[in-house]
């Protein structure tokens, strides 16, 4: 039997990868664990290749499985579009939208946008993960991710959502205590709140046509952008953040922009997904919906 004759097995494989386990796929599809396991084994036997390494404790997708998953997503998206066309249900949007977004941006903008979108399309369900780490769309089973900057992965299609100005800011209390830096070199004498894992990083600036970098250090290093934001509000130091994250606090005076004349290289806000031609309608429509919604927000 050709693979195209058995979309059920492809859907089961897609759900196993997306959910990270056979039991998760069984729950999503309303099947028994035995049926899911049998279908996966039959699929691997027909392909004559192992798609998933599994043990009693964990599951991991093989390199061949990741490639096969890529093709599965194309086939299933095309099948969904064909079903809409053939059954005369044009305009119906349904299924689960699986999305990854940065934590702070996600809570502030993406989650409200998802709520508004599903109000407009009530047959769409949402599975959203808020994480500042760069996720693997294939391994995580995501339809799309919202990311700052352009990824290096050539497999990914990038759709710009909005500009993203980054800025340095600190609380009025911190600046009253430590003084206001007048040049980028002054940052070396300040407490900088660093996002990541290193206690010392290079912050880059554009001065005309020249890019310069300054090595800064901080008492606080954290791997969560929202935590860094909160530390700045508490007076812990100077943080480099997106206008999307701190704009409201700057307007309200809870944070003050530092060195406003020095331009920090931008990292545009993008929607990232695996294909541009095989998007399910819910994904395509949400990207357009989000683009329109975010274009009306921060521009300064």
XYZ file of C-alpha atoms in Angstrom:
300
model
C 0.000 0.000 0.000
C 1.364 3.423 -0.949
C 1.864 5.930 1.840
C -0.689 8.281 0.316
C -3.279 5.493 0.741
C -2.789 5.570 4.510
C -3.092 9.110 5.827
C -4.036 7.715 9.238
C -0.544 6.327 9.772
C 0.967 9.640 8.700
C -1.285 11.483 11.123
C -0.337 9.104 13.925
C 3.358 9.645 13.196
C 2.849 13.419 13.138
C 1.062 13.304 16.499
C 3.780 11.123 18.046
C 6.459 13.634 17.063
C 4.352 16.649 18.074
C 3.366 15.196 21.442
C 6.679 13.564 22.223
C 5.196 10.179 23.078
C 3.012 7.363 21.799
C 0.573 7.823 24.673
C 0.138 11.513 23.822
C -0.659 10.596 20.199
C -3.146 7.981 21.394
C -4.944 10.552 23.570
C -5.030 13.175 20.812
C -6.473 10.764 18.245
C -8.731 8.756 20.527
C -6.892 5.516 19.802
C -5.459 2.839 22.037
C -1.755 2.821 22.782
C -1.511 -0.625 21.165
C -2.964 0.649 17.897
C -0.587 3.632 17.816
C 2.426 1.399 18.514
C 1.357 -1.100 15.852
C 0.822 1.611 13.232
C 4.254 3.084 13.921
C 5.915 -0.320 13.633
C 4.086 -1.019 10.358
C 5.114 2.369 9.002
C 8.774 1.740 9.844
C 8.594 -1.731 8.336
C 7.126 -0.425 5.096
C 9.737 2.353 4.987
C 12.501 -0.135 5.926
C 13.966 2.491 8.235
C 13.721 3.493 11.895
C 11.862 6.766 12.310
C 11.816 7.007 16.094
C 14.143 5.666 18.773
C 12.058 4.651 21.764
C 12.648 3.165 25.161
C 10.550 2.774 28.283
C 11.548 6.272 29.416
C 12.088 8.453 26.383
C 11.483 8.936 22.684
C 13.644 10.703 20.111
C 13.195 11.311 16.405
C 15.951 9.949 14.158
C 17.515 12.077 11.423
C 15.499 10.108 8.876
C 12.391 10.544 11.019
C 12.825 14.325 11.048
C 13.103 14.356 7.264
C 10.049 12.112 6.955
C 8.131 14.371 9.371
C 8.903 17.322 7.115
C 7.275 15.516 4.177
C 4.377 14.317 6.356
C 3.487 17.884 7.224
C 3.305 18.767 3.536
C 1.103 15.789 2.733
C -1.260 16.337 5.666
C -1.589 20.075 5.003
C -2.345 19.382 1.327
C -4.893 16.725 2.326
C -6.590 19.167 4.686
C -6.804 21.790 1.954
C -8.167 19.201 -0.489
C -10.805 18.142 2.026
C -11.983 21.733 2.369
C -12.205 22.181 -1.385
C -13.875 18.847 -2.160
C -16.524 19.035 0.561
C -17.525 22.578 -0.281
C -16.529 23.912 3.147
C -14.579 26.873 1.821
C -14.046 29.399 4.551
C -14.093 26.832 7.358
C -10.970 26.981 9.472
C -10.334 24.210 11.991
C -7.707 22.083 13.721
C -5.068 22.780 16.375
C -2.659 25.693 15.934
C 0.674 24.787 17.573
C 2.859 27.810 18.221
C 6.024 28.781 20.086
C 6.813 32.347 21.178
C 9.156 34.199 23.555
C 7.827 34.309 27.095
C 7.368 38.057 27.635
C 6.180 38.845 24.112
C 3.932 35.810 24.185
C 2.105 36.804 27.353
C 1.761 40.447 26.361
C 0.844 40.204 22.661
C 0.645 36.673 21.233
C -1.749 35.134 23.777
C -4.292 38.000 23.461
C -4.007 37.715 19.667
C -4.694 33.971 19.877
C -7.774 34.628 22.001
C -9.094 37.140 19.463
C -8.291 34.806 16.561
C -10.110 31.822 18.057
C -13.105 34.036 18.772
C -13.218 34.694 15.042
C -12.537 31.030 14.177
C -14.183 28.970 16.938
C -13.214 25.595 15.425
C -9.507 26.339 15.949
C -7.816 25.012 19.085
C -4.511 26.363 20.401
C -1.411 24.668 21.784
C 1.040 27.446 22.715
C 4.490 27.173 24.303
C 6.143 30.271 25.767
C 9.896 29.814 25.897
C 12.844 32.133 25.318
C 14.930 29.267 23.928
C 15.043 28.630 20.157
C 12.872 25.586 19.565
C 13.141 22.983 16.803
C 9.875 23.208 14.871
C 10.138 19.636 13.590
C 11.050 17.990 16.892
C 8.493 20.050 18.786
C 5.706 19.560 16.256
C 5.049 23.294 15.941
C 3.160 24.908 13.060
C 5.118 28.113 13.535
C 7.274 30.096 15.925
C 7.460 33.812 16.666
C 11.086 34.887 16.891
C 13.280 37.943 17.165
C 15.803 38.063 14.331
C 16.257 35.859 11.285
C 17.111 32.173 11.831
C 20.103 30.576 10.137
C 18.179 27.393 9.291
C 17.680 27.299 5.503
C 14.672 24.960 5.931
C 12.642 27.735 7.518
C 10.445 30.286 5.796
C 10.398 33.735 7.427
C 7.500 36.201 7.329
C 8.231 39.648 8.834
C 5.648 40.677 11.425
C 6.869 44.030 12.703
C 9.994 46.137 13.250
C 11.693 45.687 16.577
C 13.702 48.495 18.100
C 15.889 47.432 21.003
C 16.913 49.822 23.732
C 18.776 50.104 27.025
C 16.745 51.063 30.044
C 16.870 51.168 33.837
C 14.655 52.256 36.704
C 14.741 55.854 37.985
C 15.954 54.516 41.360
C 18.950 52.733 39.797
C 19.960 55.792 37.744
C 19.640 58.065 40.780
C 21.919 55.721 42.724
C 24.522 54.912 40.043
C 24.309 57.856 37.661
C 23.293 58.073 34.005
C 25.829 56.746 31.449
C 26.767 59.366 28.862
C 28.666 57.112 26.423
C 28.558 53.418 25.587
C 31.961 53.043 27.267
C 30.388 54.178 30.543
C 28.392 50.935 30.541
C 31.516 49.091 31.687
C 31.118 50.803 35.076
C 27.450 49.893 35.505
C 25.504 46.864 36.677
C 24.115 45.337 33.499
C 21.407 42.675 33.598
C 22.472 39.934 31.207
C 20.157 37.505 29.452
C 21.713 34.121 28.800
C 24.291 32.191 30.766
C 27.491 34.263 30.651
C 28.448 36.868 33.313
C 30.146 38.996 30.630
C 28.903 39.691 27.096
C 29.518 42.125 24.246
C 26.746 44.633 23.562
C 26.870 45.947 19.970
C 26.044 49.485 18.828
C 25.926 51.281 15.488
C 27.787 54.586 15.329
C 27.175 55.887 11.835
C 28.503 53.233 9.466
C 30.634 51.668 12.169
C 29.630 48.898 14.547
C 31.321 48.915 17.925
C 31.009 46.529 20.820
C 31.406 47.019 24.541
C 32.030 44.191 26.989
C 29.662 44.574 29.889
C 29.303 42.663 33.136
C 26.516 42.277 35.599
C 25.617 40.950 39.006
C 22.530 39.348 37.509
C 22.548 36.739 34.744
C 19.295 34.969 33.866
C 17.981 32.851 31.031
C 14.503 34.376 31.079
C 13.779 37.713 29.410
C 10.778 38.415 31.632
C 12.922 37.937 34.735
C 15.519 40.375 33.370
C 12.728 42.868 32.746
C 11.490 42.499 36.342
C 15.024 42.941 37.694
C 15.303 46.239 35.837
C 11.998 47.402 37.330
C 13.351 46.498 40.773
C 16.405 48.743 40.264
C 18.973 45.983 39.741
C 20.680 47.547 36.731
C 20.553 48.354 33.018
C 18.913 45.882 30.645
C 18.808 45.591 26.856
C 15.255 44.766 25.783
C 12.844 45.018 22.892
C 10.432 47.933 22.706
C 7.710 45.254 22.582
C 8.693 44.198 26.098
C 9.424 47.481 27.880
C 7.590 50.144 25.876
C 4.683 50.462 28.310
C 7.062 50.849 31.258
C 9.099 53.513 29.450
C 5.954 55.499 28.604
C 4.786 55.232 32.215
C 8.179 56.307 33.607
C 8.790 53.042 35.437
C 11.863 52.608 33.210
C 14.010 55.274 31.576
C 15.741 54.788 28.244
C 19.534 55.020 28.538
C 21.772 56.356 25.721
C 18.801 56.968 23.380
C 21.018 58.383 20.645
C 23.091 55.201 20.278
C 21.463 52.733 17.931
C 21.385 49.086 18.843
C 21.213 46.703 15.861
C 17.605 45.682 15.322
C 16.313 42.123 15.484
C 13.031 42.200 13.492
C 10.071 40.238 14.770
C 9.274 37.320 12.460
C 6.870 34.429 12.053
C 8.869 31.318 11.199
C 7.488 28.119 9.704
C 8.618 25.149 7.674
C 6.793 25.782 4.400
C 5.264 28.671 2.526
C 3.233 26.612 0.047
C 1.796 23.928 2.307
C 0.447 25.939 5.212
C -2.828 24.823 6.759
C -5.459 27.586 6.496
C -5.432 28.185 10.276
C -1.677 28.913 10.153
C -1.822 31.141 7.103
C -4.764 33.121 8.470
C -3.242 33.520 11.938
C 0.023 34.870 10.503
C -1.939 37.443 8.484
C -4.088 38.246 11.537
C -1.040 38.716 13.762
C 0.778 40.846 11.170
C -2.176 43.231 10.972
C -2.575 43.358 14.745
C 1.095 44.013 15.496
C 1.469 46.618 12.764
C -0.850 48.815 14.827
C 1.333 48.621 17.944
C 4.828 49.984 18.681
C 6.529 51.974 15.909
C 8.820 54.328 17.840
